Structure formats: structure tokens, C-alpha cells
């Protein structure tokens, strides 16, 4: 069991008046939006046993699984259907059940079906007592008719093998841009009708049908990262059907859906803010941070500059290039638990470049596990001649939701400009969606782009960390401002998302989900464990 230190005083507001879960059977159309699914008129989910290995063997009685059929296009049934994968963890106290609680891990492209299995790591027990927890793989992801642009792993390897995460040379740049063009062509050939219906709006239409299919008049939802766009889109497409929505690690919905280029530029800045915080904290707790001798900021910049010139080869032959370095550092910033290891690796790499007392350091990849692990996102490692078994939902969603007014030819100059203001992460961010979406085969997707200010009966709970790398705190502030009715929970914490790692936030979330109580405005919560603190028992 995790040990939690409650910091600050949680001041719960008075209970908000809201309709019970089994309220009116009659649903009304949302203003200027699609007709909400009706309980009773929507075929119910038919739950059954889960496949072997899906849930812990000693807990099979608590879980059930299902597939549920939805149209590819909710406005045109002639395009056919897809099946969504679902998993339910039954409420521990069914006689006190509030309703169902749908979960999404983010991504886009994150499979969420098995999230209820690990729910104890991010929810207080009373949440699991009072809700059926429902995980689902969004359309095009995992078990839900995965969107596949390739028919063989070899084709995928050829395309993605040509991509460089942080391309610097002319050859790296041209090869990376060409690989995105090839990617788009494969998707156009193999993606099928689903390729054109991967926007968050489509996911939200699915989610509303699932809400009715499990018998809930109103939606309860917890979404992380990209899942905050799902939650905020639902709140605006179906405000009258929203009961309790918690969104943790927020995007800026208006900017993301109106100007993808500026959004990604600001996303790079968010990673820089988190990196600056990491280096400043390292200097502050010098005795606990291995990278603290000297000036961590200056040493880090020296490492990045050296790697931009040429890769560093460790004595065992392992190569650390700029792409691996940026990917590993960015990935470590997602979790404060990785800070101690990251600091050790940075110092070891610095010693390779600047041997103390002139003695060569005999480091191997095992000595630098954080910097030498696979680059974040690399997953195309199937066996030769094997079928392609991943999915292409990441760009499938992002290139539908985001608007990019640039051409791919502009990306090198964009990358150069972004690198000046975000020297570690600007170039890698420019060669992601801004390079892929201009040549993606879907144009003018039917995406939801606002308004974002429709009022729900209860406030949406918006949670943001001060040093979240992937979704900077400013995005959470903007999310709270843009929504018609919200409450912002600020957390003085590092890492991407916070539920499960702050007792104060976890209690506030439980009170809100169960009793529709909200914490007083203006509070700043704390994490349970501060960065550079060794895990208990070590």
C-alpha cells in the first residue's frame, strides 16, 4: 500500500445539486450538436468473461469484458461498423453504486481497455467501491479495430527506420520528411474508411453511445493527457449529459484544434520549462543529485551541444546521439521517480566527455540505463515476415484534430526557429506532427473545433502540474478558462499528470466523483513524494 502524506487542507465545498444517475429516460438534443444517445433506445452492452490473461486470475469475479458495435460514421451508416473493446471492474459496493466511470489514458492512441485493472494506483478505494470502472480502447486503437496503414512489419520498418527524431544534417532532414510522405501514401492505400473518421469528435460520439449502453443518463469520466481533449469535447458536445468529468494533464483545446503549429511550438516550450525545473531542483538539492557538481544547466547545455556535433560512443560501443539523448531526457521528465537515475546518467555521460583527472571512464549501456533505453515511441520491432500488428492512431487522431497551415517544405525553417527558443526540444517537436500532418491523406476532417464554453451542470475538475512536460501548466489554466464551468486544481509537482501521486488531489477527486463536492478555489496541492527523494525502503 502506498504511503501518503496529506499536504495542505482540503476544503470541500457544499454538495452540488445534480440529477441522480437514473434520472430522466428522455434525452434531448444538445444545442447545435448531435442527438444524445438514449438509455433504453440504445442496445445494452452484453458483458461476459474476459479472455485469459486479461485480468489477475484471483480477481476474475470482479471483471467482465465485451465488444460493442458502433458505426464508422455516426451520420452515415452505409460506411459500416467497428467493434470497440471494453472491460468493466464492478463496483465493490454495488448497493451504493453511483454509476459507471469511463477512463482514458491519453495518447492519442493509448489503449485504455485494461485501465480498471490498475485503478488502485490512481483512485482512492471509495471510488472503486461506488463506481463500475470501464476501460475502453478508442476507435482505431488496440482491440477496437486498429487503424493500420501497413500490411507488413517490413514496410513499417522501412518507413519508420528512415525517420530521425532530431534530424540535423541535410540527409537526416530530407530522409525524415520523405518518410512522412511515404507514411501518408501507405495510409491512403490501406487505412480504409476508418482513416477519415478518427477525430476526437468521433471518439466522443462513441463514448456517448457507450454511456447510454451501460444504462447511465449522464457521463462520469476521468481522462489523462490527450484524454482531457476527449473530456472537454464531451462537455461541449453533450453538456446536458455530463455529470462528473475529471481531466488531468490538460491540453489547450482551442489552440490545439485551431492552430496545430503554434500548439506544438508551445508544447516544446513546456518541455523546456520542465527541464529547467529539473536542473534547478538538481542544483538546489545538490547532495542528492549526481549531476550537481558544478552548474547543472551549463553542463547539460554542453552535453547537448556536443551531441549535436557528433554522437558519443561509450567504451562498450553503445552510441548516444542527439535523438536518443533528447528522447530519453524527455521521457524521464514524465516521471519524477526517474530523476535520480537521469541525473546519474547525465553525470556519467559528462565524465565520458570530460574525464576526471584525465582517466577514461569505462561505462557501458548498463551504467546509463535511462539515456540508453529505446527512444520513446519506438515499437516497430516485429520478427521478419510477420504481419504488421501495431496501429497508426497517433497521427490518425492528431492530423484530424489539429489544423496545420504550413507546408512540409517549411518544416526545416520552423525547426531552426523553434530550436533557438527551445534548444533541447524545439527541433524534435517540429519534426513530429508539423512534418507528418501536412502530407497526411485526410484533409478537412469532421473535427470538433468549439465552442468550448458551454456550461455543464457541475464544474469540470481540471488538474494541472506546475512542471508537466507534455502538457504545460499554462494549458491547464487555459482549459479551465475556456470551459463554461470548471474548477482548477493546481499542483506544485513535476511529471505528466498527478492522480495517484498526491493524496490531496486524490481525495478531492473522490469527493467530487462521489458527492459532487469541489475543493475551494485557489489552492495549490503538493505531491506525496518530492523529486530526488529515494523510494521508501532504499
Coordinates of C-alpha atoms in Angstrom, one line a residue:
X1 CA 0.0 0.0 0.0
X2 CA 1.3 3.4 -0.9
X3 CA 2.1 5.7 2.0
X4 CA 0.7 9.2 1.5
X5 CA 1.4 12.4 3.3
X6 CA -1.6 14.8 3.1
X7 CA -0.3 18.3 2.5
X8 CA -2.5 21.3 2.8
X9 CA -6.0 21.3 4.0
X10 CA -8.7 20.2 1.5
X11 CA -11.7 22.5 1.9
X12 CA -14.7 20.8 0.3
X13 CA -17.4 23.0 -1.0
X14 CA -21.1 22.3 -0.4
X15 CA -22.6 19.4 -2.4
X16 CA -23.6 20.5 -5.9
X17 CA -27.1 19.7 -6.8
X18 CA -27.3 17.3 -9.7
X19 CA -29.6 14.8 -11.1
X20 CA -29.2 11.2 -9.9
X21 CA -27.7 8.7 -12.3
X22 CA -31.1 7.1 -13.0
X23 CA -32.8 10.4 -13.9
X24 CA -34.9 11.1 -16.9
X25 CA -35.2 8.5 -19.6
X26 CA -35.9 11.1 -22.1
X27 CA -32.9 12.7 -23.6
X28 CA -32.9 16.0 -25.5
X29 CA -30.7 17.1 -28.4
X30 CA -27.7 19.3 -27.4
X31 CA -27.7 22.8 -28.7
X32 CA -26.2 22.9 -32.2
X33 CA -24.9 19.3 -31.7
X34 CA -25.8 15.7 -32.3
X35 CA -28.7 13.9 -30.6
X36 CA -27.5 12.3 -27.4
X37 CA -27.9 8.5 -27.2
X38 CA -31.0 7.5 -25.1
X39 CA -30.9 4.9 -22.4
X40 CA -33.3 2.2 -23.3
X41 CA -33.3 3.0 -27.0
X42 CA -29.6 2.1 -27.2
X43 CA -28.8 -1.6 -27.3
X44 CA -27.2 -2.5 -23.9
X45 CA -23.6 -3.8 -23.6
X46 CA -23.6 -7.6 -23.2
X47 CA -20.9 -8.4 -20.7
X48 CA -19.1 -11.7 -20.4
X49 CA -15.9 -13.2 -19.1
X50 CA -12.6 -11.7 -20.1
X51 CA -10.0 -13.6 -22.1
X52 CA -7.5 -15.5 -20.2
X53 CA -4.6 -13.3 -19.0
X54 CA -6.5 -10.1 -19.3
X55 CA -7.2 -9.7 -15.5
X56 CA -5.5 -11.2 -12.4
X57 CA -6.6 -14.8 -12.0
X58 CA -7.7 -14.3 -8.4
X59 CA -9.9 -11.3 -9.4
X60 CA -11.8 -12.7 -12.4
X61 CA -15.1 -12.4 -10.5
X62 CA -14.7 -8.6 -10.4
X63 CA -14.2 -8.1 -14.1
X64 CA -16.2 -8.6 -17.3
X65 CA -15.5 -7.8 -20.9
X66 CA -17.4 -7.0 -24.1
X67 CA -17.2 -5.7 -27.6
X68 CA -19.7 -3.1 -28.7
X69 CA -20.5 -2.2 -32.3
X70 CA -20.7 1.4 -33.4
X71 CA -20.9 2.9 -36.9
X72 CA -17.7 4.1 -38.6
X73 CA -19.6 7.3 -39.3
X74 CA -22.3 8.2 -36.9
X75 CA -24.0 10.2 -39.6
X76 CA -23.7 7.7 -42.4
X77 CA -24.5 4.0 -41.6
X78 CA -23.6 2.9 -45.1
X79 CA -19.9 3.0 -44.3
X80 CA -20.2 0.0 -42.0
X81 CA -19.3 -0.6 -38.4
X82 CA -16.4 -1.3 -36.0
X83 CA -16.3 -3.1 -32.7
X84 CA -14.9 -1.4 -29.5
X85 CA -13.2 -3.4 -26.8
X86 CA -14.5 -2.8 -23.2
X87 CA -13.5 -4.0 -19.8
X88 CA -15.5 -3.4 -16.6
X89 CA -14.5 -3.7 -13.0
X90 CA -17.7 -4.0 -10.9
X91 CA -18.3 -1.6 -8.0
X92 CA -17.1 -3.2 -4.8
X93 CA -20.3 -1.9 -3.0
X94 CA -22.9 -2.3 -5.7
X95 CA -25.7 -1.4 -3.3
X96 CA -24.1 2.1 -3.0
X97 CA -23.2 2.4 -6.7
X98 CA -23.3 5.9 -8.2
X99 CA -22.9 4.7 -11.8
X100 CA -20.2 3.9 -14.3
X101 CA -16.9 5.7 -14.6
X102 CA -15.2 5.7 -18.0
X103 CA -11.4 6.0 -18.2
X104 CA -9.0 7.1 -20.9
X105 CA -5.1 7.1 -20.6
X106 CA -4.3 9.6 -23.3
X107 CA -2.1 9.3 -26.4
X108 CA -3.8 9.7 -28.7
X109 CA -3.6 6.1 -29.4
X110 CA -3.3 4.9 -25.8
X111 CA -5.3 1.6 -25.3
X112 CA -7.5 2.1 -22.2
X113 CA -9.3 -1.2 -22.0
X114 CA -7.3 -2.6 -19.1
X115 CA -7.1 0.6 -17.1
X116 CA -9.6 -0.7 -14.5
X117 CA -7.2 -3.5 -13.6
X118 CA -4.7 -0.9 -12.2
X119 CA -7.2 1.5 -10.9
X120 CA -6.0 1.2 -7.3
X121 CA -2.8 3.0 -8.4
X122 CA -4.7 6.3 -9.2
X123 CA -8.0 6.1 -7.3
X124 CA -8.9 6.1 -3.6
X125 CA -10.7 2.9 -2.6
X126 CA -14.1 4.6 -2.2
X127 CA -14.1 5.4 -5.9
X128 CA -13.8 1.8 -6.7
X129 CA -16.5 1.0 -4.1
X130 CA -19.0 3.3 -5.7
X131 CA -18.4 3.0 -9.5
X132 CA -18.3 0.4 -12.2
X133 CA -14.9 1.3 -13.8
X134 CA -15.0 1.0 -17.5
X135 CA -11.9 0.9 -19.7
X136 CA -12.2 1.1 -23.5
X137 CA -9.9 1.2 -26.4
X138 CA -10.9 4.1 -28.6
X139 CA -11.7 3.5 -32.2
X140 CA -8.7 2.6 -34.2
X141 CA -6.7 1.6 -31.1
X142 CA -5.7 -1.8 -29.6
X143 CA -8.7 -4.2 -29.7
X144 CA -11.0 -1.6 -31.3
X145 CA -10.5 -2.2 -35.0
X146 CA -6.9 -0.9 -35.0
X147 CA -6.2 1.6 -37.8
X148 CA -3.4 0.1 -39.8
X149 CA -1.6 1.8 -42.6
X150 CA 0.8 -1.1 -43.3
X151 CA 0.2 -4.7 -44.2
X152 CA 3.6 -6.0 -43.1
X153 CA 6.1 -5.1 -40.4
X154 CA 8.8 -4.8 -43.0
X155 CA 7.0 -1.9 -44.8
X156 CA 6.6 -0.2 -41.4
X157 CA 10.2 -0.7 -40.6
X158 CA 11.3 0.7 -43.9
X159 CA 9.3 3.9 -43.3
X160 CA 9.9 4.5 -39.7
X161 CA 13.6 3.4 -39.9
X162 CA 14.2 6.4 -42.1
X163 CA 12.9 8.8 -39.5
X164 CA 15.3 10.7 -37.2
X165 CA 13.8 12.1 -34.0
X166 CA 16.0 15.2 -34.1
X167 CA 17.3 15.5 -37.6
X168 CA 20.2 18.0 -38.0
X169 CA 22.1 17.2 -41.3
X170 CA 20.6 17.7 -44.7
X171 CA 20.4 14.0 -45.3
X172 CA 18.6 13.4 -42.0
X173 CA 16.1 16.1 -42.7
X174 CA 15.3 15.0 -46.2
X175 CA 15.1 11.4 -45.2
X176 CA 12.7 12.2 -42.3
X177 CA 10.4 14.3 -44.4
X178 CA 10.4 11.7 -47.2
X179 CA 9.4 9.0 -44.7
X180 CA 6.4 11.0 -43.6
X181 CA 5.3 11.3 -47.2
X182 CA 5.7 7.6 -47.6
X183 CA 3.7 7.1 -44.4
X184 CA 0.9 9.1 -45.8
X185 CA 0.8 7.2 -49.0
X186 CA 0.7 3.8 -47.2
X187 CA -2.2 5.2 -45.1
X188 CA -4.1 6.3 -48.1
X189 CA -3.8 2.9 -49.6
X190 CA -4.5 0.8 -46.6
X191 CA -6.4 2.9 -44.0
X192 CA -9.9 2.4 -45.4
X193 CA -13.0 4.3 -44.3
X194 CA -11.9 4.4 -40.7
X195 CA -9.0 6.7 -41.6
X196 CA -11.4 9.5 -42.3
X197 CA -13.3 9.1 -39.0
X198 CA -10.6 9.2 -36.3
X199 CA -11.1 12.6 -34.9
X200 CA -11.9 13.2 -31.2
X201 CA -15.4 14.1 -32.2
X202 CA -15.8 10.5 -33.5
X203 CA -14.4 9.1 -30.2
X204 CA -16.8 11.3 -28.2
X205 CA -19.8 10.2 -30.3
X206 CA -18.7 6.6 -29.5
X207 CA -18.4 7.5 -25.8
X208 CA -21.9 8.9 -25.6
X209 CA -23.3 5.7 -27.1
X210 CA -21.4 3.7 -24.6
X211 CA -22.7 5.8 -21.8
X212 CA -26.3 5.0 -22.8
X213 CA -25.4 1.4 -23.5
X214 CA -24.3 0.8 -19.8
X215 CA -27.5 2.5 -18.6
X216 CA -26.2 5.9 -17.4
X217 CA -28.2 9.0 -18.1
X218 CA -25.1 11.2 -17.5
X219 CA -21.4 10.6 -18.1
X220 CA -18.7 10.2 -15.4
X221 CA -15.3 10.3 -17.0
X222 CA -11.6 10.6 -16.0
X223 CA -9.1 11.4 -18.8
X224 CA -5.4 11.9 -18.7
X225 CA -3.3 13.9 -21.2
X226 CA -5.0 13.6 -24.7
X227 CA -7.9 12.2 -22.7
X228 CA -8.5 15.8 -21.5
X229 CA -9.5 16.7 -25.0
X230 CA -12.0 13.8 -25.0
X231 CA -13.4 15.1 -21.7
X232 CA -13.6 18.7 -22.7
X233 CA -15.1 17.9 -26.1
X234 CA -17.8 15.7 -24.5
X235 CA -18.6 18.6 -22.1
X236 CA -19.2 20.9 -25.0
X237 CA -20.9 18.4 -27.4
X238 CA -23.1 16.9 -24.7
X239 CA -23.2 19.4 -21.8
X240 CA -26.6 18.2 -20.6
X241 CA -25.3 14.6 -20.3
X242 CA -22.2 15.4 -18.3
X243 CA -22.3 14.6 -14.6
X244 CA -18.6 14.5 -13.3
X245 CA -15.6 14.9 -15.6
X246 CA -12.0 14.9 -14.3
X247 CA -9.3 15.9 -16.7
X248 CA -5.6 15.6 -15.6
X249 CA -2.6 16.9 -17.6
X250 CA -4.6 19.2 -19.9
X251 CA -4.2 20.3 -23.5
X252 CA -5.3 23.7 -24.7
X253 CA -8.3 22.6 -26.7
X254 CA -8.9 25.9 -28.6
X255 CA -5.3 26.3 -29.7
X256 CA -4.8 22.6 -30.4
X257 CA -7.8 22.4 -32.8
X258 CA -7.3 25.8 -34.4
X259 CA -3.5 26.2 -34.9
X260 CA -1.6 22.9 -34.6
X261 CA 1.7 24.6 -35.5
X262 CA 1.5 27.1 -32.6
X263 CA 0.3 24.5 -30.2
X264 CA 3.3 22.3 -30.9
X265 CA 5.6 25.2 -30.6
X266 CA 4.2 25.9 -27.2
X267 CA 4.3 22.2 -26.3
X268 CA 8.1 22.3 -26.9
X269 CA 8.3 25.3 -24.5
X270 CA 6.5 23.2 -21.9
X271 CA 9.2 20.5 -22.1
X272 CA 11.8 23.3 -21.7
X273 CA 10.1 24.6 -18.6
X274 CA 10.1 21.1 -17.1
X275 CA 13.8 20.6 -18.0
X276 CA 14.7 24.0 -16.4
X277 CA 12.8 22.9 -13.3
X278 CA 14.7 19.6 -13.1
X279 CA 18.1 21.3 -13.5
X280 CA 17.2 24.0 -10.9
X281 CA 16.0 21.3 -8.4
X282 CA 19.2 19.3 -9.0
X283 CA 21.3 22.3 -8.0
X284 CA 19.0 23.0 -5.0
X285 CA 19.4 19.5 -3.6
X286 CA 23.0 19.1 -4.6
X287 CA 23.7 16.4 -2.1
X288 CA 21.0 14.2 -3.6
X289 CA 21.6 14.9 -7.3
X290 CA 24.6 13.3 -9.0
X291 CA 24.6 15.9 -11.8
X292 CA 25.0 18.7 -9.2
X293 CA 28.8 19.2 -9.1
X294 CA 29.4 22.4 -11.0
X295 CA 26.4 24.1 -12.8
X296 CA 23.8 21.6 -14.0
X297 CA 22.4 24.0 -16.5
X298 CA 25.7 24.8 -18.1
X299 CA 26.8 21.1 -18.1
X300 CA 23.5 20.0 -19.7
X301 CA 23.9 22.6 -22.5
X302 CA 27.4 21.4 -23.1
X303 CA 26.2 17.8 -23.5
X304 CA 23.5 18.8 -25.9
X305 CA 25.9 20.9 -28.0
X306 CA 28.5 18.2 -28.2
X307 CA 25.9 15.6 -29.2
X308 CA 24.6 17.9 -31.9
X309 CA 28.0 17.9 -33.4
X310 CA 28.5 14.2 -33.3
X311 CA 27.4 11.1 -31.3
X312 CA 29.2 9.9 -28.2
X313 CA 30.4 6.3 -28.3
X314 CA 30.7 4.6 -24.9
X315 CA 33.7 2.3 -24.3
X316 CA 31.4 -0.7 -24.9
X317 CA 30.4 0.6 -28.4
X318 CA 27.0 1.9 -27.4
X319 CA 26.2 5.1 -29.3
X320 CA 24.3 8.0 -27.8
X321 CA 23.2 10.5 -30.5
X322 CA 21.2 13.7 -30.2
X323 CA 17.9 11.9 -31.0
X324 CA 18.4 9.2 -28.3
X325 CA 19.5 11.9 -25.8
X326 CA 16.5 14.2 -26.4
X327 CA 14.1 11.3 -26.4
X328 CA 15.4 9.8 -23.2
X329 CA 15.6 13.1 -21.3
X330 CA 12.0 14.0 -22.4
X331 CA 10.8 10.6 -21.4
X332 CA 12.4 10.8 -18.0
X333 CA 10.7 14.2 -17.3
X334 CA 7.4 12.4 -17.4
X335 CA 8.1 10.8 -14.1
X336 CA 9.9 12.3 -11.1
X337 CA 10.8 8.8 -10.0
X338 CA 13.3 8.8 -12.9
X339 CA 15.1 12.0 -11.8
X340 CA 17.7 10.3 -9.7
X341 CA 18.7 7.9 -12.5
X342 CA 18.6 10.6 -15.1
X343 CA 21.0 12.7 -13.1
X344 CA 23.4 9.8 -12.6
X345 CA 23.4 9.1 -16.4
X346 CA 23.9 12.8 -17.3
X347 CA 26.9 12.9 -15.0
X348 CA 28.3 9.7 -16.4
X349 CA 28.0 11.0 -19.9
X350 CA 29.6 14.3 -18.9
X351 CA 32.5 12.3 -17.4
X352 CA 32.9 10.5 -20.7
X353 CA 33.3 13.8 -22.4
X354 CA 35.3 15.3 -19.6
X355 CA 37.2 12.5 -17.9
X356 CA 38.0 13.5 -14.3
X357 CA 41.8 13.5 -13.8
X358 CA 42.2 12.6 -17.4
X359 CA 41.1 8.9 -16.8
X360 CA 38.9 7.3 -19.4
X361 CA 35.6 6.2 -18.0
X362 CA 34.8 2.6 -18.8
X363 CA 31.0 3.0 -18.9
X364 CA 28.6 0.5 -20.6
X365 CA 25.0 0.9 -21.6
X366 CA 24.0 -0.8 -18.4
X367 CA 25.7 2.1 -16.5
X368 CA 23.5 4.6 -18.3
X369 CA 20.1 2.9 -18.4
X370 CA 18.0 6.0 -18.7
X371 CA 19.9 7.5 -21.6
X372 CA 20.5 4.3 -23.5
X373 CA 17.0 2.8 -23.4
X374 CA 15.0 2.7 -26.6
X375 CA 13.9 6.1 -27.8
X376 CA 10.3 6.9 -26.7
X377 CA 7.8 5.7 -29.2
X378 CA 10.0 3.1 -30.9
X379 CA 7.8 -0.1 -31.2
X380 CA 8.2 -1.5 -34.7
X381 CA 10.4 -4.4 -33.8
X382 CA 8.4 -7.3 -35.1
X383 CA 10.0 -10.5 -36.4
X384 CA 10.9 -10.8 -40.1
X385 CA 7.9 -11.7 -42.4
X386 CA 5.5 -11.1 -39.5
X387 CA 2.2 -9.3 -40.0
X388 CA 2.1 -5.6 -39.1
X389 CA 0.4 -5.6 -35.7
X390 CA 0.6 -2.1 -34.4
X391 CA -1.7 0.8 -35.2
X392 CA -1.4 4.2 -36.7
X393 CA -3.9 6.1 -34.5
X394 CA -1.5 8.7 -33.2
X395 CA -1.4 10.7 -36.5
X396 CA -4.8 9.4 -37.4
X397 CA -6.2 11.4 -34.5
X398 CA -3.8 14.4 -34.4
X399 CA -3.9 15.1 -38.1
X400 CA -7.7 15.0 -38.0
X401 CA -8.0 17.3 -34.9
X402 CA -5.1 19.7 -35.5
X403 CA -5.1 22.4 -38.2
X404 CA -1.8 23.0 -39.9
X405 CA -1.5 25.8 -42.3
X406 CA 2.2 25.1 -43.2
X407 CA 3.6 23.0 -46.0
X408 CA 6.1 20.3 -45.3
X409 CA 8.8 22.3 -47.1
X410 CA 8.6 24.9 -44.3
X411 CA 9.5 22.4 -41.5
X412 CA 13.3 22.9 -41.7
X413 CA 13.0 26.6 -41.2
X414 CA 10.3 26.1 -38.5
X415 CA 12.7 23.7 -36.7
X416 CA 15.5 26.2 -36.8
X417 CA 13.4 28.9 -35.3
X418 CA 12.0 26.7 -32.6
X419 CA 15.4 25.4 -31.7
X420 CA 16.5 28.9 -30.9
X421 CA 13.8 29.4 -28.3
X422 CA 13.5 25.7 -27.2
X423 CA 17.1 24.5 -27.7
X424 CA 16.5 20.9 -26.4
X425 CA 13.0 20.1 -27.6
X426 CA 12.1 22.6 -30.4
X427 CA 13.7 20.7 -33.3
X428 CA 12.2 17.3 -32.3
X429 CA 8.7 18.8 -31.9
X430 CA 8.9 20.5 -35.3
X431 CA 9.7 17.1 -36.9
X432 CA 6.7 15.4 -35.4
X433 CA 3.1 16.4 -36.3
X434 CA 4.2 19.6 -38.2
X435 CA 6.1 17.3 -40.6
X436 CA 3.6 14.5 -40.8
X437 CA 0.2 16.2 -40.9
X438 CA 0.7 18.3 -44.0
X439 CA 1.2 15.1 -46.0
X440 CA -1.5 13.1 -44.2
X441 CA -4.1 11.9 -46.6
X442 CA -7.1 13.1 -44.6
X443 CA -8.0 16.7 -45.4
X444 CA -10.8 18.8 -43.8
X445 CA -11.7 16.1 -41.3
X446 CA -15.0 16.4 -39.5
X447 CA -13.5 17.5 -36.2
X448 CA -14.9 19.4 -33.2
X449 CA -13.3 22.9 -33.0
X450 CA -15.5 24.6 -30.5
X451 CA -17.2 26.4 -28.9
X452 CA -15.6 25.4 -25.6
X453 CA -17.6 27.5 -23.2
X454 CA -20.9 25.5 -22.9
X455 CA -21.9 25.1 -19.3
X456 CA -22.3 21.8 -17.7
X457 CA -24.5 21.4 -14.6
X458 CA -21.4 20.6 -12.5
X459 CA -18.0 22.0 -12.9
X460 CA -15.4 20.1 -14.8
X461 CA -12.4 19.3 -12.5
X462 CA -9.2 20.5 -14.2
X463 CA -5.9 19.2 -12.7
X464 CA -2.5 20.6 -13.8
X465 CA 1.1 20.2 -12.5
X466 CA 3.4 23.3 -12.5
X467 CA 6.2 21.3 -14.2
X468 CA 4.3 18.9 -16.5
X469 CA 6.5 18.5 -19.6
X470 CA 4.0 17.2 -22.1
X471 CA 1.0 19.4 -21.2
X472 CA 2.4 22.5 -19.6
X473 CA 0.6 24.1 -16.7
X474 CA -0.4 27.1 -18.8
X475 CA -2.5 24.7 -20.9
X476 CA -4.5 23.6 -17.8
X477 CA -5.1 27.3 -16.9
X478 CA -6.4 27.9 -20.4
X479 CA -8.6 24.8 -20.3
X480 CA -10.2 26.0 -17.1
X481 CA -10.7 29.5 -18.5
X482 CA -12.2 28.2 -21.8
X483 CA -14.7 25.7 -20.3
X484 CA -18.1 27.1 -19.4
X485 CA -18.0 25.8 -15.8
X486 CA -14.8 24.4 -14.2
X487 CA -12.6 24.3 -11.2
X488 CA -8.8 24.3 -11.5
X489 CA -6.7 22.2 -9.1
X490 CA -3.1 23.3 -9.3
X491 CA -0.2 21.0 -8.1
X492 CA 3.3 22.1 -7.3
X493 CA 4.7 18.9 -8.9
X494 CA 6.9 17.6 -11.7
X495 CA 5.8 14.9 -14.1
X496 CA 3.0 14.3 -16.5
X497 CA -0.4 14.0 -14.7
X498 CA -0.8 13.5 -10.9
X499 CA -3.7 11.3 -9.9
X500 CA -2.4 8.6 -7.7
X501 CA 0.6 10.7 -6.6
X502 CA -1.0 13.4 -4.5
X503 CA -3.2 12.5 -1.5
X504 CA -4.8 15.9 -1.6
X505 CA -5.8 15.7 -5.3
X506 CA -6.9 12.1 -4.9
X507 CA -9.2 13.0 -2.0
X508 CA -10.6 16.0 -3.9
X509 CA -11.2 13.8 -6.9
X510 CA -13.0 11.1 -4.9
X511 CA -15.2 13.7 -3.1
X512 CA -16.1 15.2 -6.5
X513 CA -16.8 12.0 -8.3
X514 CA -19.0 10.5 -5.5
X515 CA -20.7 13.5 -3.9
X516 CA -20.1 16.3 -6.4
X517 CA -18.2 18.3 -3.9
X518 CA -15.4 20.6 -5.2
X519 CA -12.4 22.0 -3.4
X520 CA -12.2 25.7 -2.6
X521 CA -10.6 27.7 -5.4
X522 CA -7.1 28.9 -5.4
X523 CA -5.5 26.0 -3.6
X524 CA -2.1 24.6 -4.5
X525 CA -1.7 20.9 -3.8
X526 CA 1.6 19.0 -3.2
X527 CA 2.8 15.6 -4.5
X528 CA 3.3 12.8 -2.0
X529 CA 7.0 12.4 -2.9
X530 CA 9.3 15.3 -3.8
X531 CA 11.8 14.9 -6.6
X532 CA 15.2 13.3 -5.8
X533 CA 13.8 11.5 -2.8
X534 CA 14.8 7.9 -2.8
X535 CA 11.9 5.4 -2.8
X536 CA 10.9 4.1 0.7
X537 CA 12.9 1.1 1.7
X538 CA 16.1 2.0 -0.2

